[in-house]
Coordinates of C-alpha atoms in Angstrom, one line a residue:
M228 CA 1.7 70.4 74.3
E229 CA 2.5 67.3 76.3
A230 CA 4.8 67.5 79.2
E231 CA 8.1 65.8 78.7
P232 CA 8.3 62.7 80.8
L233 CA 10.7 62.7 83.7
K234 CA 14.0 61.1 82.9
H235 CA 15.0 58.2 85.1
R236 CA 18.4 58.7 86.6
P237 CA 20.0 55.6 88.0
P238 CA 21.6 56.0 91.5
E239 CA 25.2 56.7 91.5
A240 CA 27.3 53.5 91.7
Q241 CA 28.9 53.1 95.1
P242 CA 32.3 51.5 95.3
P243 CA 32.1 48.3 97.3
E244 CA 33.4 48.2 100.8
P245 CA 37.0 47.0 101.1
W246 CA 37.5 43.4 102.1
P247 CA 37.8 43.6 105.8
L248 CA 40.0 40.6 106.3
E249 CA 42.8 39.0 104.4
P250 CA 41.7 35.6 102.9
W251 CA 41.5 33.3 105.9
P252 CA 44.1 30.7 104.8
L253 CA 46.8 33.4 104.7
Q254 CA 46.2 34.5 108.3
A255 CA 48.1 33.3 111.3
Q256 CA 44.9 33.0 113.2
P257 CA 41.3 32.2 112.2
P258 CA 38.9 35.2 111.7
E259 CA 38.2 37.0 114.9
H260 CA 35.3 35.4 116.7
R261 CA 33.1 38.0 118.3
P262 CA 31.0 36.7 121.2
L263 CA 27.3 37.0 121.3
E264 CA 26.2 40.5 122.2
A265 CA 23.5 41.3 124.9
R266 CA 20.3 42.4 123.3
P267 CA 16.9 43.5 124.8
P268 CA 14.4 40.6 124.8
E269 CA 11.7 40.3 122.2
P270 CA 8.1 41.0 123.3
W271 CA 7.6 37.3 123.8
S272 CA 10.7 37.0 126.0
P273 CA 9.1 34.9 128.8
K274 CA 8.8 32.0 126.4
S275 CA 12.0 32.7 124.6
R276 CA 14.2 32.2 127.6
L277 CA 16.3 29.1 127.5
P278 CA 14.6 26.6 129.8
D279 CA 16.5 24.7 132.4
A280 CA 17.3 21.0 132.0
D281 CA 15.9 18.8 134.7
P282 CA 18.7 18.5 137.4
S283 CA 16.8 15.7 139.2
V284 CA 17.3 13.3 136.3
S285 CA 20.6 11.4 136.8
L286 CA 20.5 8.9 133.9
P287 CA 20.4 9.9 130.2
L288 CA 17.4 8.9 128.1
L289 CA 19.8 7.9 125.3
S290 CA 23.5 7.1 125.4
V291 CA 25.4 6.9 122.1
R292 CA 28.9 5.4 122.2
D293 CA 31.4 5.2 119.3
L294 CA 28.6 5.3 116.6
R295 CA 30.0 4.4 113.2
I296 CA 27.9 4.3 110.0
A297 CA 29.4 3.1 106.7
F298 CA 28.3 2.6 103.2
D299 CA 30.3 0.1 101.0
G300 CA 33.2 0.4 103.4
V301 CA 33.2 4.2 103.5
E302 CA 32.5 5.6 107.0
A303 CA 30.1 8.5 106.9
V304 CA 29.9 8.8 110.7
R305 CA 33.1 8.0 112.6
G306 CA 33.0 7.3 116.3
V307 CA 30.4 9.8 117.6
S308 CA 29.5 9.6 121.3
F309 CA 27.0 11.7 123.3
D310 CA 24.2 11.5 125.9
V311 CA 20.7 13.0 125.7
H312 CA 18.9 13.7 129.0
A313 CA 15.3 14.3 129.8
R314 CA 14.0 17.9 129.2
E315 CA 17.2 18.7 127.3
V316 CA 17.7 20.2 123.8
F317 CA 20.8 18.6 122.2
A318 CA 21.8 20.2 118.9
L319 CA 23.8 18.6 116.1
V320 CA 25.4 21.3 113.8
G321 CA 27.8 21.4 111.0
E322 CA 28.0 21.8 107.2
S323 CA 26.0 19.7 104.8
G324 CA 27.5 16.2 104.6
A325 CA 29.0 16.3 108.1
G326 CA 26.9 13.3 109.2
K327 CA 24.3 15.1 111.4
S328 CA 21.2 13.6 109.8
L329 CA 22.6 10.1 109.6
T330 CA 23.5 10.3 113.3
A331 CA 20.0 11.4 114.2
R332 CA 18.3 8.7 112.0
A333 CA 20.5 6.1 113.7
L334 CA 18.6 6.9 116.9
L335 CA 15.3 6.1 115.1
G336 CA 16.5 3.0 113.3
M337 CA 15.7 4.7 110.0
L338 CA 19.0 4.2 108.2
P339 CA 19.0 2.6 104.7
K340 CA 19.3 -1.1 104.7
E341 CA 22.7 -1.0 103.0
A342 CA 24.2 1.0 105.9
T343 CA 26.6 -0.9 108.2
V344 CA 26.3 0.3 111.8
T345 CA 28.6 -0.3 114.7
G346 CA 28.7 1.1 118.2
T347 CA 25.9 1.3 120.7
V348 CA 22.7 3.3 121.1
H349 CA 21.3 2.5 124.6
P350 CA 18.4 1.9 124.9
D351 CA 17.5 0.9 121.4
L352 CA 14.2 2.7 120.8
S353 CA 14.0 1.9 117.1
G354 CA 11.3 -0.7 117.9
A355 CA 9.3 1.9 119.8
R356 CA 9.2 4.5 117.0
G357 CA 6.1 6.6 117.3
S358 CA 5.6 5.8 121.0
R359 CA 8.9 6.5 122.8
I360 CA 10.8 8.2 120.0
A361 CA 9.5 10.2 117.0
L362 CA 10.8 12.2 114.0
V363 CA 9.9 15.7 113.0
P364 CA 10.9 15.7 109.3
Q365 CA 12.4 18.5 107.3
D366 CA 10.0 18.2 104.4
A367 CA 6.4 18.1 105.7
L368 CA 4.8 17.9 102.3
A369 CA 6.8 14.8 101.5
A370 CA 6.2 13.2 104.9
L371 CA 2.4 13.6 104.7
S372 CA 0.3 11.4 102.4
P373 CA -1.3 13.5 99.7
V374 CA -4.4 11.3 99.4
H375 CA -5.6 11.2 103.0
P376 CA -6.9 14.0 105.2
V377 CA -4.4 15.2 107.8
G378 CA -6.7 14.2 110.7
D379 CA -7.0 10.6 109.4
Q380 CA -3.2 10.4 109.2
L381 CA -2.9 11.6 112.8
A382 CA -5.6 9.2 113.9
A383 CA -3.7 6.3 112.2
A384 CA -0.6 7.3 114.1
V385 CA -2.5 7.2 117.4
R386 CA -4.0 3.7 116.6
S387 CA -0.6 2.4 115.6
V388 CA 0.4 2.8 119.3
R389 CA -2.7 2.8 121.4
R390 CA -5.7 0.5 121.6
V391 CA -8.4 3.0 121.0
G392 CA -11.4 3.2 118.7
R393 CA -11.7 5.4 115.6
R394 CA -13.7 8.1 117.3
E395 CA -11.3 8.5 120.2
A396 CA -8.3 8.4 117.9
R397 CA -9.9 11.2 115.8
A398 CA -10.6 13.2 118.9
L399 CA -6.9 12.9 120.0
A400 CA -5.9 13.9 116.5
V401 CA -8.0 17.1 116.6
A402 CA -6.6 17.9 120.1
A403 CA -3.1 17.5 118.8
L404 CA -3.8 20.0 116.0
E405 CA -5.3 22.4 118.5
R406 CA -2.1 22.2 120.6
V407 CA 0.1 23.3 117.8
G408 CA -2.1 26.3 117.1
I409 CA -4.1 25.3 114.1
A410 CA -7.4 27.2 114.2
D411 CA -10.7 25.4 113.7
A412 CA -8.9 22.1 114.1
A413 CA -11.9 19.9 113.7
R414 CA -12.6 21.3 110.2
R415 CA -8.9 21.5 109.3
A416 CA -8.5 17.8 110.2
R417 CA -10.7 16.9 107.2
A418 CA -8.5 18.9 104.8
H419 CA -5.7 17.3 102.7
P420 CA -2.0 18.4 103.0
H421 CA -2.1 20.5 99.8
E422 CA -4.8 22.6 101.4
Y423 CA -2.5 23.6 104.2
S424 CA 0.1 26.4 104.1
G425 CA 3.8 25.5 104.5
G426 CA 3.7 26.6 108.2
M427 CA 0.5 24.7 108.9
R428 CA 2.0 21.5 107.3
Q429 CA 5.1 21.8 109.5
R430 CA 2.9 22.2 112.6
A431 CA 0.9 19.2 111.5
V432 CA 4.0 17.0 111.4
V433 CA 4.9 18.3 114.9
A434 CA 1.4 17.3 116.0
M435 CA 1.9 13.9 114.5
A436 CA 5.3 13.4 116.2
T437 CA 4.0 14.5 119.6
V438 CA 0.5 13.0 119.6
N439 CA 1.7 9.8 121.4
E440 CA 3.8 11.8 123.9
P441 CA 7.2 10.3 123.1
D442 CA 10.2 10.5 125.4
V443 CA 12.6 11.7 122.6
L444 CA 11.9 13.9 119.6
V445 CA 14.4 14.0 116.7
A446 CA 13.9 17.2 114.7
D447 CA 15.8 17.0 111.4
E448 CA 16.1 20.6 110.1
P449 CA 12.5 21.3 111.1
T450 CA 12.5 25.0 110.1
T451 CA 14.6 25.0 106.8
A452 CA 11.7 26.0 104.5
L453 CA 9.9 28.4 106.9
D454 CA 10.0 32.2 107.3
D455 CA 11.2 33.7 110.5
D456 CA 7.7 33.9 112.1
H457 CA 6.9 30.3 111.4
R458 CA 10.4 29.2 112.3
E459 CA 10.0 30.6 115.8
L460 CA 6.5 29.2 116.2
V461 CA 7.7 25.6 115.3
L462 CA 10.7 25.9 117.7
Q463 CA 8.5 27.2 120.4
L464 CA 6.0 24.3 119.9
L465 CA 8.9 21.9 120.3
A466 CA 10.0 23.8 123.4
D467 CA 6.5 23.6 124.9
Q468 CA 6.4 19.8 124.4
R469 CA 9.8 19.6 126.1
E470 CA 8.5 21.6 129.1
S471 CA 5.1 20.0 129.5
R472 CA 6.2 16.4 128.9
G473 CA 9.8 16.3 129.9
T474 CA 10.7 15.3 126.3
A475 CA 14.3 15.3 125.2
L476 CA 14.8 17.0 121.8
V477 CA 17.6 16.2 119.4
L478 CA 17.8 19.2 117.0
V479 CA 19.6 18.8 113.7
T480 CA 20.1 22.3 112.3
H481 CA 22.2 24.9 110.4
D482 CA 20.6 27.7 112.3
M483 CA 23.0 28.9 115.0
D484 CA 20.4 31.4 116.2
A485 CA 18.1 28.5 117.0
V486 CA 20.9 26.8 118.9
R487 CA 21.5 30.0 120.9
R488 CA 17.9 30.4 121.8
H489 CA 16.9 26.8 122.5
A490 CA 19.8 24.4 122.9
H491 CA 21.3 23.3 126.2
R492 CA 24.3 21.4 124.6
V493 CA 25.7 21.3 121.1
L494 CA 27.9 18.9 119.1
V495 CA 29.7 20.3 116.1
M496 CA 30.4 17.8 113.4
Y497 CA 32.9 17.8 110.5
A498 CA 33.6 14.9 108.1
G499 CA 31.6 12.5 110.2
R500 CA 33.3 13.3 113.5
A501 CA 32.6 15.5 116.5
V502 CA 35.1 18.3 116.6
E503 CA 33.6 20.2 119.5
T504 CA 30.9 19.6 122.1
G505 CA 29.8 21.3 125.3
P506 CA 27.1 23.6 126.8
A507 CA 25.7 25.6 123.9
Q508 CA 26.1 29.1 125.4
E509 CA 29.7 28.4 126.2
V510 CA 30.6 26.9 122.8
L511 CA 28.9 29.8 120.9
A512 CA 30.5 32.5 123.1
H513 CA 34.0 31.0 123.3
P514 CA 34.6 28.3 120.7
W515 CA 37.8 26.2 121.0
A516 CA 38.0 24.6 117.6
P517 CA 39.1 26.6 114.6
Y518 CA 36.3 25.0 112.6
T519 CA 33.7 26.3 115.1
K520 CA 35.3 29.7 115.1
G521 CA 35.1 29.8 111.3
L522 CA 31.4 28.8 111.3
L523 CA 30.5 31.5 113.7
A524 CA 32.6 34.2 112.1
S525 CA 30.9 33.6 108.8
L526 CA 27.4 34.5 110.2
P527 CA 25.9 37.8 109.0
H528 CA 25.1 40.6 111.4
P529 CA 22.4 43.3 111.0
D530 CA 24.9 46.0 112.0
D531 CA 27.5 45.1 109.3
K532 CA 28.2 47.8 106.7
P533 CA 26.4 47.4 103.4
R534 CA 28.3 45.2 100.9
R535 CA 30.6 44.0 103.6
R536 CA 32.0 40.7 102.5
L537 CA 31.8 38.1 105.3
P538 CA 34.7 35.9 106.2
T539 CA 34.3 32.5 104.7
L540 CA 35.7 29.0 105.2
P541 CA 37.8 28.4 102.1
G542 CA 37.3 25.2 100.1
S543 CA 34.8 22.5 100.9
P544 CA 34.6 19.5 103.1
P545 CA 36.6 16.5 101.9
T546 CA 35.1 13.5 100.2
L547 CA 34.5 10.9 102.8
G548 CA 35.7 8.1 100.5
A549 CA 39.1 9.9 100.1
L550 CA 39.9 11.5 103.4
P551 CA 43.4 12.9 103.6
P552 CA 45.8 11.5 106.3
G553 CA 45.7 13.4 109.6
C554 CA 43.0 16.0 110.4
P555 CA 40.4 16.3 107.6
F556 CA 40.1 20.0 108.2
T557 CA 43.9 20.6 107.5
S558 CA 43.4 22.0 103.9
R559 CA 41.0 24.7 105.2
C560 CA 42.7 25.5 108.5
P561 CA 45.1 28.5 108.9
L562 CA 46.7 26.8 112.0
A563 CA 47.6 23.5 110.3
T564 CA 51.0 22.1 110.9
D565 CA 52.8 18.9 110.0
L566 CA 51.3 17.3 113.0
C567 CA 47.8 18.0 111.7
R568 CA 48.7 16.6 108.3
H569 CA 49.9 13.3 109.7
E570 CA 47.9 12.6 112.8
E571 CA 44.1 12.9 113.3
P572 CA 43.4 14.5 116.7
E573 CA 41.6 12.6 119.4
P574 CA 39.0 14.4 121.6
R575 CA 40.4 16.2 124.6
W576 CA 38.1 17.0 127.5
A577 CA 37.9 19.7 130.2
D578 CA 34.9 20.2 132.4
E579 CA 31.8 19.5 130.3
R580 CA 33.5 20.4 127.0
S581 CA 35.6 18.6 124.4
V582 CA 37.6 19.5 121.3
A583 CA 39.2 17.3 118.7
C584 CA 42.0 19.6 117.5
H585 CA 45.8 19.7 118.0
H586 CA 45.6 23.5 118.4
G587 CA 42.2 23.9 119.9
E588 CA 42.0 26.1 123.0
L589 CA 41.7 23.9 126.1
P590 CA 42.4 24.4 129.8
D591 CA 45.4 22.4 130.9
H592 CA 43.6 20.6 133.7
H593 CA 40.8 18.1 134.1
P594 CA 38.6 18.4 137.1
P595 CA 38.7 15.6 139.7
G596 CA 36.5 12.7 138.7
H597 CA 35.9 13.9 135.2
H598 CA 35.3 11.2 132.5
A599 CA 34.9 11.8 128.8
P600 CA 31.7 10.1 127.4
S601 CA 33.7 8.5 124.6
H602 CA 35.8 6.5 127.1
H603 CA 33.0 5.4 129.5
P604 CA 33.2 1.6 130.2
P605 CA 30.1 -0.5 129.3
G606 CA 27.2 0.1 131.7
H607 CA 28.5 3.5 132.8
H608 CA 26.0 6.3 132.9
S609 CA 27.0 9.9 132.8
P610 CA 25.6 12.4 135.3
A611 CA 22.9 14.7 134.1
P612 CA 24.2 18.0 132.6
P613 CA 24.1 20.9 135.0
A614 CA 21.2 23.3 134.4
P615 CA 22.6 25.9 131.9
H616 CA 23.1 29.4 133.1
H617 CA 21.5 32.2 131.3
P618 CA 24.1 34.6 130.0
S619 CA 23.0 37.6 128.0
P620 CA 22.6 36.5 124.4
R621 CA 25.2 37.8 122.1
H622 CA 25.6 37.8 118.4
P623 CA 28.6 35.8 117.1
L624 CA 30.0 38.7 115.1
E625 CA 29.8 41.4 117.7
N626 CA 32.9 42.9 119.3
P627 CA 33.1 41.9 123.0

């Protein structure tokens, strides 16, 4: 007689955790922002520490003033200003459609021909793309030619800038692949992109961007399609380039943890404008703008209860072609007043930070001699940012 098979009993249904917060628009204040919590360092902590910017550099490598990018009369980037210094990681963050990638590509001169650009980028490095400024793209598979070996593509990048022979260019290409951790680089250089894994392809485009040792690297969402291990590897490769060559890195990302680990300064964008900027550790630990607070409050945390619903920003960003009068964040902000609905806020500065919000937290004083970058006269150069301090890293959803 056959034994009766065991009956499968599904687990008892657990009631969902109660919604921890009232819907954000109904609150008098945005969701509580919990500063980043101190955590023990990972095993590779010596390389994970935030490196210092170079305090001896007094002039920025790039100065952007009142950058505006329009398509058919509709402004997609509206008056963005910032400086990028040598050995600095400058992060551009915000929701999709905020204008981050357009801003970054304006530095490279890689905007579509139908774009109308005003403002200044000094110096203009678009004519030195590949030698003084280079791009690490988001989609490595699309960036690499499918019909040529990876090593040949790197060698072509070398010969486009340097007057070297084919053999020397190939040797430099193999050395670049070795620097980014690709094993057996001489053999791998003969392989085509489809023979590489996703992480190897991303390392290959980092090698291509850095093979000519540029002054500025623009990384446009370089870790979006990678797992955690490869993400940290690519970010560390970019950090190593910054440390060894003094390269400045403009990092376009949605990854706030990458900003916390690697960025010196951060610029938060919304609807084509900068809503908050300042030292990355200070902005993440104590944001001033309600939009920044909402972004950080919506991040998940490993200690959250199962099925806990995260606070969310209600609605979606406005259409750039039909921006409402006043502040474009008004319909999503719990602090909005009639002033917000009728008047778009201008940036206000204190110390090294700025906020474009009528209700953003801001000290009531300006230090002597302080000047906001967006109001610098022509020819003015900002001082180099101070070397960032190293506060204990905290997670944005932890209680202080």
